[in-house]
Amino acid sequence: MRKLILLLLLPLWQLAAQAQQPLTPEGRFNRDTIRLGELVQYTLVLRHPDTLEVILPAANYDFAPFELVSNTYYPTTTRAGISTDSAVYTLRTFETDTIQQLALPVYMLRQQDTLELFSPANAVYLHQLVQTVQEPLQVKTDTELAPVQERFNWPVMVLWVTTVIAFVALIWLIFGQSIKKRYKLYRLRKDHAYYTSRFNSHKDRFQKSGVQSSLEKAVTLWKNYLTKLERSGINSFTTKEIVEFYGNDEEINTALRICDKAIYGHLQTESEGETNLALGMLRRFSKERYKLHRELIRNARSN
């Protein structure tokens, strides 16, 4: 019976003994030797009664002479009333001291007070790659020019493009209307010269040979030219509609009816002279319309 009671009280005595012993965190590196800038892991462990609340160092802690790269915290584990808190810190150093030590604290919360418990210092050795340094240092001189690839000067390019655009915009602002009018006159003159050349060619061919196709081509060319000149669908109008479009002009009425009679009535043989006169009237009318539009453009430019 006594043995049974002793066995039951033994864990309680162990807990009481551990509670009376001072708590000391355990901290150690995962290896003894490192190189400059090389990653090394430091493990911090604290075992304590589960009634205590402890906090391990966070990322804002000063790990000098080391620098913190990352940290990993593990969940608290409890067994037989003893809790274990642990964390692994990944560190690196750029200090040149041969031996570098680290001791991290664990913070124990006690009501309104905080107790700081440090682990024993654990050291690592820095592997020195450079053993000896000659003084003074030998500096190698090199006066050879190294070829450098020429880079495109984008700022200058942008400046030139902006300047050109601004200059063109200024020219257009001042002389834009005049340039547009001059271009319209140029196109008008060029179209009329091309039309006149072809119309005269068809007229002369009809006058010499009396071929009906030349008469048809001349009338069609006349209608297409006036369509472009007047910006209207004259080439799709009937003779009556064309006459009405031009205010019942008697000359146009006479010329078109003569041409229609010659084309559709096949009477050009009997009235060849009259048909040639009608073509002349059409040519004269188109020239008058050309002059009218030319004056309209000129007057608009002067205004």
CSV table of C-alpha atoms in Angstrom, one decimal:
chain,number,residue,atom,x,y,z
A,1,MET,CA,0.0,0.0,0.0
A,2,ARG,CA,2.8,2.4,0.8
A,3,LYS,CA,4.5,1.6,-2.4
A,4,LEU,CA,1.4,2.4,-4.4
A,5,ILE,CA,1.1,5.8,-2.6
A,6,LEU,CA,4.7,6.6,-3.3
A,7,LEU,CA,4.3,5.7,-7.0
A,8,LEU,CA,1.3,8.0,-7.2
A,9,LEU,CA,3.1,10.9,-5.4
A,10,LEU,CA,6.3,10.5,-7.4
A,11,PRO,CA,5.2,12.6,-10.5
A,12,LEU,CA,3.9,15.3,-8.2
A,13,TRP,CA,7.3,15.5,-6.5
A,14,GLN,CA,9.0,15.6,-9.9
A,15,LEU,CA,6.8,18.5,-11.0
A,16,ALA,CA,7.5,20.4,-7.7
A,17,ALA,CA,11.2,19.8,-8.1
A,18,GLN,CA,11.1,21.1,-11.7
A,19,ALA,CA,9.0,24.1,-10.6
A,20,GLN,CA,11.7,25.0,-8.0
A,21,GLN,CA,14.5,24.7,-10.5
A,22,PRO,CA,15.3,27.8,-12.6
A,23,LEU,CA,14.1,27.6,-16.3
A,24,THR,CA,16.9,27.8,-18.9
A,25,PRO,CA,16.3,27.9,-22.6
A,26,GLU,CA,18.4,25.7,-24.9
A,27,GLY,CA,19.9,27.3,-28.0
A,28,ARG,CA,22.3,25.9,-30.5
A,29,PHE,CA,23.4,26.1,-34.1
A,30,ASN,CA,23.0,23.2,-36.5
A,31,ARG,CA,26.7,23.2,-37.3
A,32,ASP,CA,30.0,24.5,-35.9
A,33,THR,CA,31.6,26.2,-38.9
A,34,ILE,CA,30.1,28.7,-41.4
A,35,ARG,CA,31.3,30.9,-44.2
A,36,LEU,CA,30.6,34.6,-44.7
A,37,GLY,CA,27.0,35.2,-45.8
A,38,GLU,CA,26.2,31.5,-45.6
A,39,LEU,CA,22.9,30.5,-44.1
A,40,VAL,CA,22.9,28.7,-40.7
A,41,GLN,CA,20.0,27.6,-38.5
A,42,TYR,CA,19.7,28.3,-34.8
A,43,THR,CA,17.2,26.2,-32.7
A,44,LEU,CA,15.7,27.7,-29.5
A,45,VAL,CA,13.8,25.3,-27.1
A,46,LEU,CA,12.3,25.9,-23.7
A,47,ARG,CA,10.6,23.3,-21.5
A,48,HIS,CA,8.4,24.7,-18.7
A,49,PRO,CA,5.3,23.9,-16.6
A,50,ASP,CA,2.2,24.2,-18.7
A,51,THR,CA,0.9,26.8,-16.3
A,52,LEU,CA,3.4,29.4,-17.5
A,53,GLU,CA,3.0,31.6,-20.5
A,54,VAL,CA,6.2,32.3,-22.5
A,55,ILE,CA,7.0,34.2,-25.7
A,56,LEU,CA,9.9,33.5,-28.1
A,57,PRO,CA,11.8,36.3,-29.9
A,58,ALA,CA,10.1,37.7,-33.0
A,59,ALA,CA,11.5,39.0,-36.2
A,60,ASN,CA,12.1,42.5,-34.8
A,61,TYR,CA,14.6,41.2,-32.3
A,62,ASP,CA,18.3,42.2,-32.8
A,63,PHE,CA,20.1,39.0,-33.7
A,64,ALA,CA,23.6,40.7,-33.9
A,65,PRO,CA,26.2,39.8,-35.0
A,66,PHE,CA,23.8,37.8,-37.2
A,67,GLU,CA,21.0,38.9,-39.6
A,68,LEU,CA,17.6,37.1,-39.6
A,69,VAL,CA,16.6,35.6,-42.9
A,70,SER,CA,13.5,33.7,-41.8
A,71,ASN,CA,12.0,32.1,-38.7
A,72,THR,CA,9.7,29.1,-38.1
A,73,TYR,CA,7.7,28.6,-34.9
A,74,TYR,CA,6.4,25.2,-33.8
A,75,PRO,CA,3.1,24.7,-31.9
A,76,THR,CA,3.4,24.1,-28.1
A,77,THR,CA,3.4,20.5,-27.1
A,78,THR,CA,2.5,19.4,-23.6
A,79,ARG,CA,3.2,16.1,-21.9
A,80,ALA,CA,2.8,15.2,-18.2
A,81,GLY,CA,2.3,18.8,-17.3
A,82,ILE,CA,5.5,20.0,-19.1
A,83,SER,CA,5.1,22.2,-22.2
A,84,THR,CA,7.7,22.6,-24.9
A,85,ASP,CA,8.0,25.8,-27.0
A,86,SER,CA,10.5,25.8,-29.9
A,87,ALA,CA,11.5,27.9,-32.9
A,88,VAL,CA,14.1,27.7,-35.7
A,89,TYR,CA,15.8,30.9,-36.9
A,90,THR,CA,17.6,31.0,-40.2
A,91,LEU,CA,20.5,33.4,-39.9
A,92,ARG,CA,23.6,34.7,-41.8
A,93,THR,CA,26.5,36.9,-40.8
A,94,PHE,CA,28.8,39.3,-42.6
A,95,GLU,CA,31.0,40.0,-39.6
A,96,THR,CA,34.6,38.9,-40.0
A,97,ASP,CA,35.2,37.8,-36.4
A,98,THR,CA,36.6,34.2,-36.2
A,99,ILE,CA,34.3,33.2,-33.3
A,100,GLN,CA,30.7,34.5,-33.2
A,101,GLN,CA,28.3,33.8,-30.4
A,102,LEU,CA,24.5,34.1,-30.0
A,103,ALA,CA,22.3,33.8,-26.9
A,104,LEU,CA,18.6,34.4,-27.4
A,105,PRO,CA,16.1,35.2,-24.6
A,106,VAL,CA,12.7,33.7,-23.8
A,107,TYR,CA,10.1,36.0,-22.2
A,108,MET,CA,8.0,34.7,-19.3
A,109,LEU,CA,4.8,36.5,-18.5
A,110,ARG,CA,4.0,36.9,-14.8
A,111,GLN,CA,0.9,38.9,-14.2
A,112,GLN,CA,2.1,42.5,-14.8
A,113,ASP,CA,5.8,41.6,-15.0
A,114,THR,CA,7.9,40.0,-17.7
A,115,LEU,CA,10.9,37.8,-16.9
A,116,GLU,CA,13.7,37.5,-19.5
A,117,LEU,CA,15.5,34.1,-19.6
A,118,PHE,CA,18.6,33.8,-21.8
A,119,SER,CA,20.0,30.6,-23.3
A,120,PRO,CA,23.7,29.8,-22.8
A,121,ALA,CA,25.8,31.4,-25.5
A,122,ASN,CA,26.4,29.1,-28.5
A,123,ALA,CA,29.3,29.8,-30.9
A,124,VAL,CA,30.2,29.1,-34.5
A,125,TYR,CA,33.5,29.5,-36.2
A,126,LEU,CA,33.9,31.6,-39.3
A,127,HIS,CA,35.8,29.8,-42.0
A,128,GLN,CA,38.4,32.3,-43.3
A,129,LEU,CA,38.9,32.0,-47.1
A,130,VAL,CA,41.6,34.7,-47.2
A,131,GLN,CA,44.4,33.7,-44.9
A,132,THR,CA,47.0,36.3,-45.6
A,133,VAL,CA,46.9,39.8,-47.1
A,134,GLN,CA,49.9,41.5,-48.5
A,135,GLU,CA,50.5,45.1,-47.5
A,136,PRO,CA,50.5,47.3,-49.4
A,137,LEU,CA,48.0,45.8,-51.8
A,138,GLN,CA,49.2,45.4,-55.4
A,139,VAL,CA,46.9,47.3,-57.8
A,140,LYS,CA,47.0,46.2,-61.4
A,141,THR,CA,46.9,49.1,-63.9
A,142,ASP,CA,45.0,48.8,-67.2
A,143,THR,CA,45.0,51.8,-69.5
A,144,GLU,CA,43.5,50.0,-72.5
A,145,LEU,CA,40.1,51.4,-73.6
A,146,ALA,CA,37.3,48.9,-73.5
A,147,PRO,CA,34.9,48.9,-76.4
A,148,VAL,CA,31.4,50.0,-75.2
A,149,GLN,CA,28.3,49.4,-77.3
A,150,GLU,CA,26.8,52.7,-78.3
A,151,ARG,CA,23.3,53.2,-76.9
A,152,PHE,CA,20.5,54.9,-78.8
A,153,ASN,CA,19.8,58.4,-77.3
A,154,TRP,CA,16.1,58.2,-76.7
A,155,PRO,CA,15.7,61.5,-74.9
A,156,VAL,CA,17.3,63.3,-77.9
A,157,MET,CA,15.1,61.4,-80.3
A,158,VAL,CA,11.9,62.3,-78.3
A,159,LEU,CA,13.1,65.9,-78.3
A,160,TRP,CA,13.5,66.0,-82.1
A,161,VAL,CA,10.2,64.3,-82.8
A,162,THR,CA,8.4,66.7,-80.4
A,163,THR,CA,10.1,69.7,-82.1
A,164,VAL,CA,9.2,68.5,-85.6
A,165,ILE,CA,5.6,67.8,-84.6
A,166,ALA,CA,5.3,71.2,-82.9
A,167,PHE,CA,6.8,72.9,-86.0
A,168,VAL,CA,4.5,71.1,-88.4
A,169,ALA,CA,1.5,71.9,-86.2
A,170,LEU,CA,2.5,75.6,-86.2
A,171,ILE,CA,2.9,75.6,-90.0
A,172,TRP,CA,-0.5,74.0,-90.4
A,173,LEU,CA,-2.1,76.4,-87.9
A,174,ILE,CA,-0.8,79.4,-89.9
A,175,PHE,CA,-0.9,78.1,-93.5
A,176,GLY,CA,-3.3,75.1,-93.2
A,177,GLN,CA,-6.3,76.6,-94.9
A,178,SER,CA,-4.1,78.0,-97.7
A,179,ILE,CA,-2.5,74.7,-98.2
A,180,LYS,CA,-5.8,72.9,-98.3
A,181,LYS,CA,-7.2,75.3,-100.9
A,182,ARG,CA,-4.1,75.1,-103.1
A,183,TYR,CA,-4.3,71.3,-103.0
A,184,LYS,CA,-8.0,71.4,-104.0
A,185,LEU,CA,-7.2,73.7,-106.9
A,186,TYR,CA,-4.4,71.4,-108.0
A,187,ARG,CA,-6.6,68.3,-107.9
A,188,LEU,CA,-9.4,70.2,-109.7
A,189,ARG,CA,-7.0,71.3,-112.4
A,190,LYS,CA,-5.5,67.9,-112.8
A,191,ASP,CA,-8.9,66.1,-113.0
A,192,HIS,CA,-10.2,68.6,-115.6
A,193,ALA,CA,-7.1,68.2,-117.7
A,194,TYR,CA,-7.4,64.4,-117.6
A,195,TYR,CA,-11.1,64.6,-118.4
A,196,THR,CA,-10.6,67.1,-121.3
A,197,SER,CA,-7.9,64.9,-122.9
A,198,ARG,CA,-10.1,61.8,-122.8
A,199,PHE,CA,-13.3,63.6,-123.9
A,200,ASN,CA,-11.6,65.2,-126.9
A,201,SER,CA,-10.1,61.8,-127.8
A,202,HIS,CA,-13.6,60.2,-127.9
A,203,LYS,CA,-15.1,63.2,-129.7
A,204,ASP,CA,-12.4,63.2,-132.4
A,205,ARG,CA,-12.8,59.4,-132.9
A,206,PHE,CA,-16.5,59.7,-133.3
A,207,GLN,CA,-16.1,62.7,-135.6
A,208,LYS,CA,-13.7,60.8,-137.9
A,209,SER,CA,-15.3,57.3,-137.8
A,210,GLY,CA,-18.9,57.8,-136.6
A,211,VAL,CA,-18.5,54.8,-134.3
A,212,GLN,CA,-21.4,54.8,-131.8
A,213,SER,CA,-19.3,53.4,-128.9
A,214,SER,CA,-17.1,56.5,-129.0
A,215,LEU,CA,-20.2,58.7,-128.6
A,216,GLU,CA,-21.4,56.5,-125.7
A,217,LYS,CA,-18.0,56.7,-124.0
A,218,ALA,CA,-17.9,60.5,-124.4
A,219,VAL,CA,-21.3,61.0,-122.8
A,220,THR,CA,-20.5,58.5,-120.0
A,221,LEU,CA,-17.2,60.3,-119.3
A,222,TRP,CA,-19.0,63.6,-119.2
A,223,LYS,CA,-21.5,62.3,-116.6
A,224,ASN,CA,-18.8,60.7,-114.4
A,225,TYR,CA,-16.7,63.9,-114.5
A,226,LEU,CA,-19.6,66.1,-113.4
A,227,THR,CA,-20.5,63.5,-110.7
A,228,LYS,CA,-17.1,64.0,-109.1
A,229,LEU,CA,-17.1,67.7,-109.7
A,230,GLU,CA,-20.6,68.4,-108.3
A,231,ARG,CA,-20.3,65.7,-105.6
A,232,SER,CA,-23.6,64.3,-106.7
A,233,GLY,CA,-24.9,61.1,-108.4
A,234,ILE,CA,-25.3,62.6,-111.9
A,235,ASN,CA,-24.0,59.5,-113.6
A,236,SER,CA,-27.1,57.6,-112.3
A,237,PHE,CA,-29.6,60.4,-113.3
A,238,THR,CA,-31.8,60.3,-116.4
A,239,THR,CA,-31.6,63.1,-119.0
A,240,LYS,CA,-34.6,64.7,-117.5
A,241,GLU,CA,-33.2,64.6,-114.0
A,242,ILE,CA,-29.9,66.0,-115.2
A,243,VAL,CA,-31.6,68.9,-116.9
A,244,GLU,CA,-33.6,69.6,-113.7
A,245,PHE,CA,-30.5,69.4,-111.6
A,246,TYR,CA,-29.0,72.2,-113.7
A,247,GLY,CA,-32.1,74.4,-113.5
A,248,ASN,CA,-33.6,73.4,-116.8
A,249,ASP,CA,-30.6,74.7,-118.8
A,250,GLU,CA,-31.7,74.8,-122.4
A,251,GLU,CA,-28.2,74.0,-123.8
A,252,ILE,CA,-27.8,70.9,-121.7
A,253,ASN,CA,-31.4,69.8,-122.6
A,254,THR,CA,-30.7,70.1,-126.3
A,255,ALA,CA,-27.3,68.5,-126.2
A,256,LEU,CA,-28.3,65.4,-124.1
A,257,ARG,CA,-31.5,64.8,-126.2
A,258,ILE,CA,-29.5,64.9,-129.4
A,259,CYS,CA,-27.0,62.4,-128.0
A,260,ASP,CA,-29.8,60.2,-126.7
A,261,LYS,CA,-31.4,60.2,-130.1
A,262,ALA,CA,-28.1,59.3,-131.7
A,263,ILE,CA,-27.3,56.5,-129.2
A,264,TYR,CA,-30.7,54.9,-128.8
A,265,GLY,CA,-32.3,55.8,-132.1
A,266,HIS,CA,-29.2,55.0,-134.2
A,267,LEU,CA,-29.6,58.2,-136.1
A,268,GLN,CA,-26.1,59.5,-135.9
A,269,THR,CA,-25.5,58.8,-139.6
A,270,GLU,CA,-28.2,61.2,-140.7
A,271,SER,CA,-27.4,63.9,-138.1
A,272,GLU,CA,-23.6,63.4,-137.5
A,273,GLY,CA,-23.0,67.2,-137.6
A,274,GLU,CA,-25.7,67.8,-135.1
A,275,THR,CA,-24.2,65.2,-132.8
A,276,ASN,CA,-20.7,66.6,-133.0
A,277,LEU,CA,-22.3,70.0,-132.1
A,278,ALA,CA,-24.0,68.5,-129.1
A,279,LEU,CA,-20.7,67.0,-127.9
A,280,GLY,CA,-19.1,70.4,-128.2
A,281,MET,CA,-21.9,71.9,-126.1
A,282,LEU,CA,-21.3,69.2,-123.4
A,283,ARG,CA,-17.6,70.0,-123.4
A,284,ARG,CA,-18.2,73.7,-123.2
A,285,PHE,CA,-20.7,73.2,-120.3
A,286,SER,CA,-18.3,71.1,-118.3
A,287,LYS,CA,-15.6,73.7,-118.7
A,288,GLU,CA,-17.9,76.4,-117.4
A,289,ARG,CA,-18.7,74.2,-114.4
A,290,TYR,CA,-15.0,73.7,-113.8
A,291,LYS,CA,-14.4,77.5,-113.9
A,292,LEU,CA,-17.3,78.1,-111.5
A,293,HIS,CA,-15.9,75.6,-108.9
A,294,ARG,CA,-12.4,77.0,-109.3
A,295,GLU,CA,-13.7,80.5,-108.5
A,296,LEU,CA,-15.7,79.2,-105.5
A,297,ILE,CA,-12.5,77.7,-104.1
A,298,ARG,CA,-10.5,80.8,-104.8
A,299,ASN,CA,-13.0,83.1,-103.2
A,300,ALA,CA,-13.2,80.8,-100.1
A,301,ARG,CA,-9.4,81.1,-99.8
A,302,SER,CA,-9.4,84.8,-100.0
A,303,ASN,CA,-12.1,85.1,-97.4
